Short mmCIF file of C-alpha atoms and ligand atoms in Angstrom, two decimals:
data_model
loop_
_atom_site.label_atom_id
_atom_site.label_comp_id
_atom_site.label_asym_id
_atom_site.label_seq_id
_atom_site.Cartn_x
_atom_site.Cartn_y
_atom_site.Cartn_z
CA UNK A 15 0.00 0.00 0.00
CA UNK A 16 1.35 3.46 -0.87
CA UNK A 17 1.92 5.66 2.14
CA UNK A 18 2.29 8.91 0.17
CA UNK A 19 -1.08 9.29 -1.56
CA UNK A 20 -1.77 12.63 0.07
CA UNK A 21 1.58 14.29 -0.66
CA UNK A 22 2.65 12.76 -3.93
CA UNK A 23 1.16 15.45 -6.18
CA UNK A 24 2.62 18.47 -4.49
CA UNK A 25 5.86 17.42 -2.89
CA UNK A 26 9.07 15.85 -4.05
CA UNK A 27 11.82 14.38 -1.99
CA UNK A 28 12.06 11.26 0.08
CA UNK A 29 11.46 11.37 3.76
CA UNK A 30 13.48 9.32 6.17
CA UNK A 31 11.68 6.92 8.49
CA UNK A 32 12.72 9.09 11.41
CA UNK A 33 11.12 12.12 9.80
CA UNK A 34 7.90 10.31 9.05
CA UNK A 35 7.63 8.93 12.56
CA UNK A 36 8.33 12.34 14.05
CA UNK A 37 5.51 13.89 12.05
CA UNK A 38 3.01 11.06 12.36
CA UNK A 39 0.23 11.00 14.93
CA UNK A 40 -0.38 7.32 14.25
CA UNK A 41 0.48 6.05 17.71
CA UNK A 42 -2.13 8.14 19.43
CA UNK A 43 -4.54 7.84 16.49
CA UNK A 44 -5.18 4.20 17.32
CA UNK A 45 -7.89 5.23 19.71
CA UNK A 46 -9.75 7.28 17.10
CA UNK A 47 -9.54 4.70 14.30
CA UNK A 48 -13.04 3.31 14.93
CA UNK A 49 -14.47 6.79 15.22
CA UNK A 50 -12.82 7.67 11.91
CA UNK A 51 -14.55 4.81 10.13
CA UNK A 52 -17.92 6.02 11.44
CA UNK A 53 -17.13 9.55 10.30
CA UNK A 54 -16.26 8.20 6.85
CA UNK A 55 -19.53 6.30 6.66
CA UNK A 56 -21.59 9.33 7.67
CA UNK A 57 -19.68 11.53 5.23
CA UNK A 58 -20.23 9.12 2.32
CA UNK A 59 -23.95 8.83 3.15
CA UNK A 60 -24.19 12.59 3.08
CA UNK A 61 -22.26 12.92 -0.19
CA UNK A 62 -24.63 10.44 -1.80
CA UNK A 63 -27.78 12.01 -0.38
CA UNK A 64 -26.69 15.43 -1.64
CA UNK A 65 -25.83 13.89 -5.03
CA UNK A 66 -22.24 15.02 -4.67
CA UNK A 67 -21.21 11.46 -5.47
CA UNK A 68 -23.26 8.91 -7.38
CA UNK A 69 -25.09 6.06 -5.67
CA UNK A 70 -22.85 3.63 -7.57
CA UNK A 71 -19.77 5.16 -5.91
CA UNK A 72 -21.36 5.06 -2.46
CA UNK A 73 -22.32 1.45 -3.06
CA UNK A 74 -18.69 0.58 -3.56
CA UNK A 75 -17.26 2.73 -0.76
CA UNK A 76 -19.70 1.71 1.95
CA UNK A 77 -19.14 -2.08 1.91
CA UNK A 78 -15.41 -1.52 2.41
CA UNK A 79 -16.13 0.89 5.28
CA UNK A 80 -18.70 -1.44 6.85
CA UNK A 81 -16.10 -4.17 6.68
CA UNK A 82 -13.64 -1.95 8.56
CA UNK A 83 -16.34 -1.27 11.11
CA UNK A 84 -17.24 -4.90 11.74
CA UNK A 85 -13.85 -6.52 11.23
CA UNK A 86 -11.74 -3.75 12.75
CA UNK A 87 -9.13 -1.56 11.12
CA UNK A 88 -6.29 -3.81 9.88
CA UNK A 89 -2.81 -3.44 11.27
CA UNK A 90 -1.33 -2.22 7.97
CA UNK A 91 -3.35 0.99 8.31
CA UNK A 92 -1.40 1.84 11.46
CA UNK A 93 1.89 2.07 9.58
CA UNK A 94 3.56 5.15 11.00
CA UNK A 95 4.83 6.20 7.62
CA UNK A 96 1.31 7.57 7.19
CA UNK A 97 0.90 11.04 8.60
CA UNK A 98 -2.11 9.86 10.47
CA UNK A 99 -4.90 7.32 10.63
CA UNK A 100 -7.05 9.37 8.25
CA UNK A 101 -4.44 9.09 5.52
CA UNK A 102 -4.01 5.41 6.43
CA UNK A 103 -7.69 4.57 6.06
CA UNK A 104 -8.08 6.58 2.86
CA UNK A 105 -5.07 4.83 1.34
CA UNK A 106 -6.46 1.48 2.42
CA UNK A 107 -9.76 2.24 0.67
CA UNK A 108 -8.04 3.41 -2.50
CA UNK A 109 -6.16 0.13 -2.49
CA UNK A 110 -9.31 -1.87 -1.76
CA UNK A 111 -11.78 -0.33 -4.22
CA UNK A 112 -9.42 1.38 -6.66
CA UNK A 113 -8.47 5.05 -7.07
CA UNK A 114 -11.51 5.96 -9.14
CA UNK A 115 -13.85 5.10 -6.30
CA UNK A 116 -11.63 5.35 -3.22
CA UNK A 117 -10.28 8.68 -4.40
CA UNK A 118 -13.73 10.26 -4.11
CA UNK A 119 -14.32 9.81 -0.42
CA UNK A 120 -12.43 12.87 0.73
CA UNK A 121 -14.54 15.33 -1.29
CA UNK A 122 -15.68 18.36 0.63
CA UNK A 123 -13.76 17.71 3.77
CA UNK A 124 -10.29 17.98 5.25
CA UNK A 125 -8.42 16.05 7.87
CA UNK A 126 -8.79 19.18 9.97
CA UNK A 127 -12.53 18.79 10.47
CA UNK A 128 -12.20 15.01 10.32
CA UNK A 129 -9.77 14.74 13.23
CA UNK A 130 -11.71 17.22 15.36
CA UNK A 131 -14.85 15.14 14.81
CA UNK A 132 -13.08 11.88 15.68
CA UNK A 133 -11.63 13.31 18.89
CA UNK A 134 -15.05 14.50 20.00
CA UNK A 135 -16.65 11.10 19.29
CA UNK A 136 -14.03 9.25 21.30
CA UNK A 137 -13.96 11.83 24.06
CA UNK A 138 -17.70 11.78 24.66
CA UNK A 139 -17.54 8.00 25.18
CA UNK A 140 -14.63 8.36 27.56
CA UNK A 141 -16.48 11.08 29.45
CA UNK A 142 -19.48 8.83 29.98
CA UNK A 143 -17.26 6.01 31.24
CA UNK A 144 -15.52 8.40 33.56
CA UNK A 145 -18.83 9.68 34.87
CA UNK A 146 -20.01 6.11 35.44
CA UNK A 147 -16.86 5.34 37.44
CA UNK A 148 -17.45 8.48 39.50
CA UNK A 149 -20.94 7.29 40.27
CA UNK A 150 -19.51 4.07 41.67
CA UNK A 151 -17.03 5.95 43.84
CA UNK A 152 -19.90 8.04 45.20
CA UNK A 153 -21.98 4.92 45.75
CA UNK A 154 -19.22 3.36 47.86
CA UNK A 155 -18.78 6.55 49.88
CA UNK A 156 -22.51 6.76 50.52
CA UNK A 157 -22.68 3.12 51.63
CA UNK A 158 -19.77 3.65 54.02
CA UNK A 159 -21.32 6.87 55.29
CA UNK A 160 -24.54 4.99 55.97
CA UNK A 161 -22.70 2.32 57.95
CA UNK A 162 -20.78 4.89 60.01
CA UNK A 163 -23.38 7.44 61.00
CA UNK A 164 -22.66 6.75 64.68
CA UNK A 165 -18.89 6.35 64.34
CA UNK A 166 -17.34 9.36 66.03
CA UNK A 167 -13.91 10.54 65.06
CA UNK A 168 -11.79 13.64 65.44
CA UNK A 169 -12.29 16.32 62.86
CA UNK A 170 -9.26 18.44 61.95
CA UNK A 171 -8.41 21.94 60.90
CA UNK A 172 -4.76 22.80 60.29
CA UNK A 173 -4.32 19.05 60.87
CA UNK A 174 -4.89 19.63 64.59
CA UNK A 175 -7.69 17.95 66.49
CA UNK A 176 -10.48 20.49 66.14
CA UNK A 177 -13.94 19.17 66.94
CA UNK A 178 -15.39 15.70 66.99
CA UNK A 179 -17.33 14.60 63.95
CA UNK A 180 -18.54 11.34 62.46
CA UNK A 181 -16.87 9.18 59.84
CA UNK A 182 -20.14 9.47 57.94
CA UNK A 183 -19.79 13.25 57.80
CA UNK A 184 -16.16 13.03 56.70
CA UNK A 185 -16.91 10.60 53.87
CA UNK A 186 -19.93 12.59 52.74
CA UNK A 187 -17.68 15.62 52.32
CA UNK A 188 -15.74 13.64 49.71
CA UNK A 189 -18.96 12.43 48.14
CA UNK A 190 -20.00 16.04 47.63
CA UNK A 191 -16.69 16.90 45.99
CA UNK A 192 -17.04 13.97 43.61
CA UNK A 193 -20.61 14.94 42.94
CA UNK A 194 -19.43 18.37 41.75
CA UNK A 195 -16.73 16.64 39.69
CA UNK A 196 -19.53 14.70 38.07
CA UNK A 197 -21.37 17.94 37.30
CA UNK A 198 -18.27 19.45 35.71
CA UNK A 199 -17.84 16.43 33.41
CA UNK A 200 -21.57 16.45 32.67
CA UNK A 201 -21.32 20.09 31.58
CA UNK A 202 -18.15 19.56 29.57
CA UNK A 203 -19.92 16.77 27.67
CA UNK A 204 -22.48 19.24 26.34
CA UNK A 205 -19.73 21.24 24.63
CA UNK A 206 -17.78 18.16 23.53
CA UNK A 207 -20.80 16.67 21.81
CA UNK A 208 -20.96 19.18 18.95
CA UNK A 209 -19.98 18.42 15.37
CA UNK A 210 -17.20 20.21 13.46
CA UNK A 211 -17.60 18.09 10.31
CA UNK A 212 -18.12 20.03 7.11
CA UNK A 213 -15.77 22.79 8.17
CA UNK A 214 -13.23 21.17 5.82
CA UNK A 215 -9.86 22.96 6.07
CA UNK A 216 -11.60 25.91 7.81
CA UNK A 217 -13.63 27.66 5.10
CA UNK A 218 -16.14 24.84 4.53
CA UNK A 219 -16.63 23.82 0.92
CA UNK A 220 -18.35 24.81 -2.30
CA UNK A 221 -20.09 21.42 -2.56
CA UNK A 222 -23.70 21.47 -1.40
CA UNK A 223 -22.97 19.54 1.81
CA UNK A 224 -25.48 19.06 4.62
CA UNK A 225 -23.69 19.56 7.93
CA UNK A 226 -26.80 19.07 10.03
CA UNK A 227 -27.35 15.66 8.47
CA UNK A 228 -23.85 14.28 9.23
CA UNK A 229 -24.02 15.77 12.71
CA UNK A 230 -27.26 13.93 13.37
CA UNK A 231 -25.97 10.69 11.85
CA UNK A 232 -23.03 10.79 14.25
CA UNK A 233 -25.21 11.41 17.30
CA UNK A 234 -24.08 14.97 17.97
CA UNK A 235 -26.43 17.42 19.64
CA UNK A 236 -25.59 20.22 17.24
CA UNK A 237 -22.84 21.88 15.19
CA UNK A 238 -19.72 23.81 16.02
CA UNK A 239 -21.21 26.37 13.70
CA UNK A 240 -18.38 28.68 12.64
CA UNK A 241 -16.20 26.57 10.39
CA UNK A 242 -12.98 28.34 11.35
CA UNK A 243 -13.73 27.82 15.02
CA UNK A 244 -14.66 24.21 14.29
CA UNK A 245 -11.16 23.22 13.19
CA UNK A 246 -9.19 25.63 15.37
CA UNK A 247 -10.63 25.10 18.82
CA UNK A 248 -9.62 22.53 21.36
CA UNK A 249 -11.31 24.32 24.22
CA UNK A 250 -13.63 21.34 24.68
CA UNK A 251 -10.55 19.24 25.46
CA UNK A 252 -9.07 21.86 27.76
CA UNK A 253 -12.32 22.02 29.64
CA UNK A 254 -12.39 18.25 30.02
CA UNK A 255 -8.79 18.15 31.22
CA UNK A 256 -9.48 20.98 33.67
CA UNK A 257 -12.42 19.05 35.09
CA UNK A 258 -10.29 15.90 35.29
CA UNK A 259 -7.54 17.84 37.04
CA UNK A 260 -9.93 19.10 39.70
CA UNK A 261 -11.32 15.60 40.06
CA UNK A 262 -7.83 14.20 40.52
CA UNK A 263 -7.00 16.88 43.09
CA UNK A 264 -9.91 15.49 45.09
CA UNK A 265 -8.75 11.91 44.57
CA UNK A 266 -5.30 12.93 45.70
CA UNK A 267 -6.57 14.53 48.91
CA UNK A 268 -8.52 11.40 49.74
CA UNK A 269 -5.46 9.25 49.02
CA UNK A 270 -3.33 11.49 51.18
CA UNK A 271 -5.73 10.91 54.05
CA UNK A 272 -5.72 7.17 53.49
CA UNK A 273 -1.93 7.23 53.62
CA UNK A 274 -1.96 9.24 56.86
CA UNK A 275 -4.77 7.19 58.35
CA UNK A 276 -2.91 3.96 57.72
CA UNK A 277 0.24 5.03 59.59
CA UNK A 278 0.84 3.47 62.99
CA UNK A 279 0.55 6.92 64.57
CA UNK A 280 -3.02 7.23 63.41
CA UNK A 281 -4.28 3.74 62.55
CA UNK A 282 -7.75 4.80 61.51
CA UNK A 283 -7.80 2.58 58.48
CA UNK A 284 -6.37 -0.66 57.25
CA UNK A 285 -6.24 -0.97 53.48
CA UNK A 286 -6.76 -4.37 51.95
CA UNK A 287 -3.44 -6.16 51.34
CA UNK A 288 -4.17 -6.26 47.63
CA UNK A 289 -3.74 -2.48 47.48
CA UNK A 290 -0.50 -2.49 49.44
CA UNK A 291 3.02 -3.70 48.89
CA UNK A 292 5.84 -4.69 51.15
CA UNK A 293 9.49 -3.81 51.32
CA UNK A 294 12.22 -5.86 49.71
CA UNK A 295 14.31 -5.44 52.86
CA UNK A 296 11.94 -4.71 55.77
CA UNK A 297 9.77 -7.79 56.13
CA UNK A 298 7.24 -6.11 58.43
CA UNK A 299 6.21 -3.41 55.95
CA UNK A 300 2.77 -2.83 54.50
CA UNK A 301 2.87 0.24 52.30
CA UNK A 302 -0.18 2.03 50.85
CA UNK A 303 1.33 2.11 47.33
CA UNK A 304 -1.91 2.27 45.39
CA UNK A 305 -2.95 5.45 47.17
CA UNK A 306 0.54 6.86 46.63
CA UNK A 307 0.49 6.09 42.91
CA UNK A 308 -2.91 7.76 42.61
CA UNK A 309 -1.52 10.81 44.36
CA UNK A 310 1.26 10.85 41.78
CA UNK A 311 -1.04 10.20 38.81
CA UNK A 312 -2.73 13.42 39.84
CA UNK A 313 0.46 15.20 38.87
CA UNK A 314 0.44 13.46 35.49
CA UNK A 315 -3.12 14.60 34.83
CA UNK A 316 -2.19 18.18 35.75
CA UNK A 317 0.74 17.76 33.36
CA UNK A 318 -1.56 16.63 30.57
CA UNK A 319 -3.76 19.67 31.16
CA UNK A 320 -0.82 22.07 31.27
CA UNK A 321 0.70 20.44 28.18
CA UNK A 322 -2.54 20.94 26.29
CA UNK A 323 -2.85 24.54 27.40
CA UNK A 324 0.72 25.29 26.38
CA UNK A 325 0.12 23.82 22.93
CA UNK A 326 -2.73 26.17 22.08
CA UNK A 327 -1.67 29.37 23.75
CA UNK A 328 0.35 30.79 20.87
CA UNK A 329 -1.59 29.49 17.91
CA UNK A 330 -3.03 31.86 15.33
CA UNK A 331 -6.23 30.90 13.51
CA UNK A 332 -7.09 28.35 12.31
CA UNK A 333 -5.74 24.78 12.16
CA UNK A 334 -2.06 24.44 12.98
CA UNK A 335 -0.26 21.15 13.07
CA UNK A 336 0.68 21.82 16.68
CA UNK A 337 -2.84 20.69 17.55
CA UNK A 338 -1.77 17.15 16.74
CA UNK A 339 0.54 17.26 19.75
CA UNK A 340 -2.29 18.31 22.03
CA UNK A 341 -4.36 15.20 21.40
CA UNK A 342 -2.23 12.62 23.25
CA UNK A 343 -2.59 14.76 26.38
CA UNK A 344 -6.34 14.18 26.26
CA UNK A 345 -5.98 10.40 26.17
CA UNK A 346 -3.21 10.35 28.76
CA UNK A 347 -5.17 12.50 31.19
CA UNK A 348 -8.29 10.43 30.63
CA UNK A 349 -6.49 7.14 31.06
CA UNK A 350 -4.75 8.11 34.29
CA UNK A 351 -7.94 9.50 35.77
CA UNK A 352 -9.98 6.50 34.66
CA UNK A 353 -7.55 3.93 36.02
CA UNK A 354 -7.29 5.81 39.30
CA UNK A 355 -11.04 6.00 39.75
CA UNK A 356 -11.57 2.33 38.96
CA UNK A 357 -9.05 1.27 41.58
CA UNK A 358 -10.30 3.81 44.08
CA UNK A 359 -13.72 2.13 44.04
CA UNK A 360 -12.33 -1.18 45.27
CA UNK A 361 -9.68 0.32 47.50
CA UNK A 362 -12.36 2.20 49.40
CA UNK A 363 -14.91 -0.58 49.56
CA UNK A 364 -12.36 -3.10 50.84
CA UNK A 365 -10.83 -0.79 53.48
CA UNK A 366 -11.45 -1.49 57.17
CA UNK A 367 -12.05 1.49 59.41
CA UNK A 368 -10.95 1.19 63.04
CA UNK A 369 -13.82 2.96 64.74
CA UNK A 370 -12.46 2.24 68.24
CA UNK A 371 -9.28 4.08 67.40
CA UNK A 372 -11.27 6.96 65.97
CA UNK A 373 -13.40 7.14 69.07
CA UNK A 374 -10.29 7.09 71.24
CA UNK A 375 -8.96 10.14 69.40
CA UNK A 376 -12.26 11.96 69.03
CA UNK A 377 -12.13 13.74 72.40
CA UNK A 378 -8.40 14.43 72.46
CA UNK A 379 -6.85 17.87 72.26
CA UNK A 380 -9.79 19.45 74.12
CA UNK A 381 -11.82 18.90 70.99
CA UNK A 382 -15.12 19.58 72.76
CA UNK A 383 -13.99 22.93 74.21
CA UNK A 384 -16.27 24.81 71.82
CA UNK A 385 -19.26 22.99 73.26
CA UNK A 386 -18.17 23.98 76.78
CA UNK A 387 -17.88 27.64 75.76
CA UNK A 388 -21.32 27.35 74.12
CA UNK A 389 -22.69 25.94 77.40
CA UNK A 390 -21.46 29.01 79.28
CA UNK A 391 -23.19 31.15 76.70
CA UNK A 392 -26.42 29.16 76.60
CA UNK A 393 -26.85 28.54 80.29
CA UNK A 394 -25.33 31.66 81.86
CA UNK A 395 -25.74 34.34 79.22
CA UNK A 396 -22.00 35.06 78.82
CA UNK A 397 -20.93 36.76 75.58
CA UNK A 398 -19.34 34.12 73.34
CA UNK A 399 -15.96 35.89 73.28
CA UNK A 400 -15.83 35.96 77.10
CA UNK A 401 -16.69 32.26 77.29
CA UNK A 402 -14.09 31.55 74.58
CA UNK A 403 -11.43 33.42 76.60
CA UNK A 404 -12.24 31.62 79.84
CA UNK A 405 -12.17 28.16 78.24
CA UNK A 406 -9.03 29.06 76.26
CA UNK A 407 -7.22 30.15 79.40
CA UNK A 408 -8.34 26.96 81.13
CA UNK A 409 -6.93 24.85 78.28
CA UNK A 410 -3.67 26.75 78.71
CA UNK A 411 -3.68 25.69 82.35
CA UNK A 412 -4.04 22.10 81.15
CA UNK A 413 -7.53 21.03 82.24
CA UNK A 414 -11.20 21.86 81.84
CA UNK A 415 -12.44 21.44 85.40
CA UNK A 416 -14.72 23.70 87.38
CA UNK A 417 -11.75 24.82 89.42
CA UNK A 418 -9.59 25.73 86.50
CA UNK A 419 -12.45 27.53 84.71
CA UNK A 420 -13.11 29.55 87.83
CA UNK A 421 -9.43 30.44 88.14
CA UNK A 422 -9.30 31.42 84.48
CA UNK A 423 -12.21 33.80 84.87
CA UNK A 424 -10.36 35.34 87.82
CA UNK A 425 -7.07 35.57 85.81
CA UNK A 426 -8.86 37.49 83.11
CA UNK A 427 -10.29 39.96 85.63
CA UNK A 428 -13.79 39.42 84.36
CA UNK A 429 -15.50 39.81 87.68
CA UNK A 430 -17.44 36.65 86.94
CA UNK A 431 -17.81 33.67 89.27
CA UNK A 432 -18.95 30.59 87.38
CA UNK A 433 -19.66 28.64 90.56
CA UNK A 434 -21.54 31.68 91.79
CA UNK A 435 -23.66 31.48 88.62
CA UNK A 436 -24.31 27.81 89.37
CA UNK A 437 -22.01 25.96 86.95
CA UNK A 438 -21.51 22.34 88.04
CA UNK A 439 -18.98 19.61 87.26
CA UNK A 440 -21.81 17.56 85.77
CA UNK A 441 -22.60 20.28 83.27
CA UNK A 442 -18.95 20.43 82.29
CA UNK A 443 -18.77 16.66 81.87
CA UNK A 444 -21.88 16.68 79.69
CA UNK A 445 -20.54 19.53 77.53
CA UNK A 446 -17.25 17.71 77.03
CA UNK A 447 -18.89 14.44 76.06
CA UNK A 448 -18.03 13.60 72.46
CA UNK A 449 -21.27 11.86 71.46
CA UNK A 450 -23.28 14.66 73.03
CA UNK A 451 -21.30 17.32 71.19
CA UNK A 452 -21.69 15.55 67.84
CA UNK A 453 -25.38 14.84 68.44
CA UNK A 454 -26.09 18.52 68.94
CA UNK A 455 -24.64 19.40 65.55
CA UNK A 456 -27.70 18.55 63.56
CA UNK A 457 -27.96 21.65 61.41
CA UNK A 458 -28.31 20.91 57.70
CA UNK A 459 -25.11 19.26 56.46
CA UNK A 460 -23.73 18.74 59.96
CA UNK A 461 -22.11 15.64 61.49
CA UNK A 462 -24.96 14.52 63.79
CA UNK A 463 -26.50 11.15 62.86
CA UNK A 464 -29.80 13.02 62.45
CA UNK A 465 -28.26 15.32 59.82
CA UNK A 466 -26.25 12.67 57.98
CA UNK A 467 -29.37 10.55 57.59
CA UNK A 468 -31.01 13.35 55.64
CA UNK A 469 -27.81 14.06 53.69
CA UNK A 470 -27.49 10.42 52.67
CA UNK A 471 -31.06 10.33 51.40
CA UNK A 472 -30.36 13.46 49.32
CA UNK A 473 -27.13 11.98 47.94
CA UNK A 474 -28.96 8.83 46.88
CA UNK A 475 -31.62 10.82 45.08
CA UNK A 476 -28.97 12.79 43.19
CA UNK A 477 -27.09 9.59 42.38
CA UNK A 478 -30.20 8.10 40.78
CA UNK A 479 -30.70 11.22 38.66
CA UNK A 480 -27.08 11.24 37.56
CA UNK A 481 -27.18 7.58 36.72
CA UNK A 482 -30.30 8.08 34.59
CA UNK A 483 -28.55 10.88 32.70
CA UNK A 484 -25.62 8.63 31.81
CA UNK A 485 -27.98 5.88 30.61
CA UNK A 486 -29.85 8.36 28.48
CA UNK A 487 -26.70 9.76 26.88
CA UNK A 488 -25.27 6.30 26.28
CA UNK A 489 -28.52 5.19 24.66
CA UNK A 490 -28.53 8.21 22.35
CA UNK A 491 -25.03 7.68 21.03
CA UNK A 492 -25.38 3.94 20.62
CA UNK A 493 -28.71 4.40 18.83
CA UNK A 494 -27.08 6.92 16.48
CA UNK A 495 -24.31 4.43 15.77
CA UNK A 496 -26.77 1.63 15.03
CA UNK A 497 -28.79 3.92 12.80
CA UNK A 498 -25.88 5.16 10.71
CA UNK A 499 -24.68 1.60 10.14
CA UNK A 500 -28.22 0.50 9.24
CA UNK A 501 -28.52 3.41 6.77
CA UNK A 502 -25.26 2.38 5.15
CA UNK A 503 -26.33 -1.26 4.90
CA UNK A 504 -29.66 -0.25 3.41
CA UNK A 505 -27.98 1.84 0.73
CA UNK A 506 -25.65 -1.00 -0.17
CA UNK A 507 -28.41 -3.63 -0.34
N1 LIG B 3 -3.02 14.18 12.37
C1 LIG B 3 -3.59 15.48 12.33
C2 LIG B 3 -3.97 15.92 13.75
O1 LIG B 3 -4.00 15.13 14.61
C3 LIG B 3 -4.79 15.46 11.47
C4 LIG B 3 -5.02 16.76 10.73
C5 LIG B 3 -3.94 16.96 9.76
N2 LIG B 3 -4.09 18.16 9.00
C6 LIG B 3 -3.14 18.68 8.27
N3 LIG B 3 -3.41 19.75 7.68
N4 LIG B 3 -1.95 18.13 8.17
O2 LIG B 3 -4.22 17.07 13.98
#
């Protein structure tokens, strides 16, 4: 098969293999090969319908394309002496059905609109898979949150024991982050699923093409209308990578916590052995490697995003070959995020949480001091700042007893006697009780079992809606695919 059908008219001079490989996008084009065949089929159907090519030509082109669709694109097409998979497939067709027929497929289009269309087709599928994986992560978090509504644990700010909370509350915080990640991908999808085909090189074409028709055949929700924009923009990819980067930042924070929680200082969690490795020298070691690798993959996804941004930032209108170098960043970012999410699902669901250890830590570091200050406010009418100062001074003294609170009030020259007001040791003990403190925090979104019960019900409702949206989008694109293939078969028959 000739690998120079595109250039042989205009350009002389042999290219070295090194040169051809340097310029070729073939390696990363593998993942858009199937999309390219679909785009070819839709394009040929449109050319025939608009009488730009004869039915006899379409009848010869389509069987070869349908064969590529059902049997897969043969290995010889992926020869990296082709500039790209589009040139590879066109050359294959010319070889298969002869130049008089095969040479007519590329009428009224360019690889510029072709590649942009292929990327969008592949990317929308990847987005839906990614969203489905996110749903599973959220599902696991919700199930864990449901099981741990009563499990108290320390909550932290500045990584210092701050106030007691519940494991349920902590996990639901992650669920909410992932739920917003889902929304960002959902929104990006809307702008990915638009069709650039028909833009040709950038100025569209003089043939009477029907862009709306090919767009519909390929399951797009509409056109990237301006044909210069259609070939020049990769903002849909940048937006996706930005959303993936934020998602991975959330994954990384969760992984960081799992790493910290599995240390012997903390011991809040034990990750399943399958997600850990040991040391080649220290036989006792159990290292949380999977969480560490995910933390690092986050950096790779940021790198993919930055790489893509850097590629476009200096480009004049419209298509520039630089754009070819942007594309692998999309697939790399997607792959790393997808693999991380898939493993995160099982790593989380197989983890064992040590609720006794959490409980043991929950009241440490005077973590219920706020509740004690609130008691002084509620029961004795002190201004909050005064109560805060008294309790703070008492913590400085090293204990929260009636005696030390009384002394603190005296130290601060407040002219207040807490015993005089009637404060008792029992009241202090009740205020400092962890379960009591958590139970009181039942405002919307708070850690109390009462509040997490409501939050979990809301999360489940949202999860069902999000899951229905994915099903609907998947059904639309697979129906479009079936339809376009059926149309092609009908024309051939
Ligand atoms: N391989 C190219 C890419 O990925 C396809 C478009 C090529 N266009 C061109 N004018 N050379 O962007």
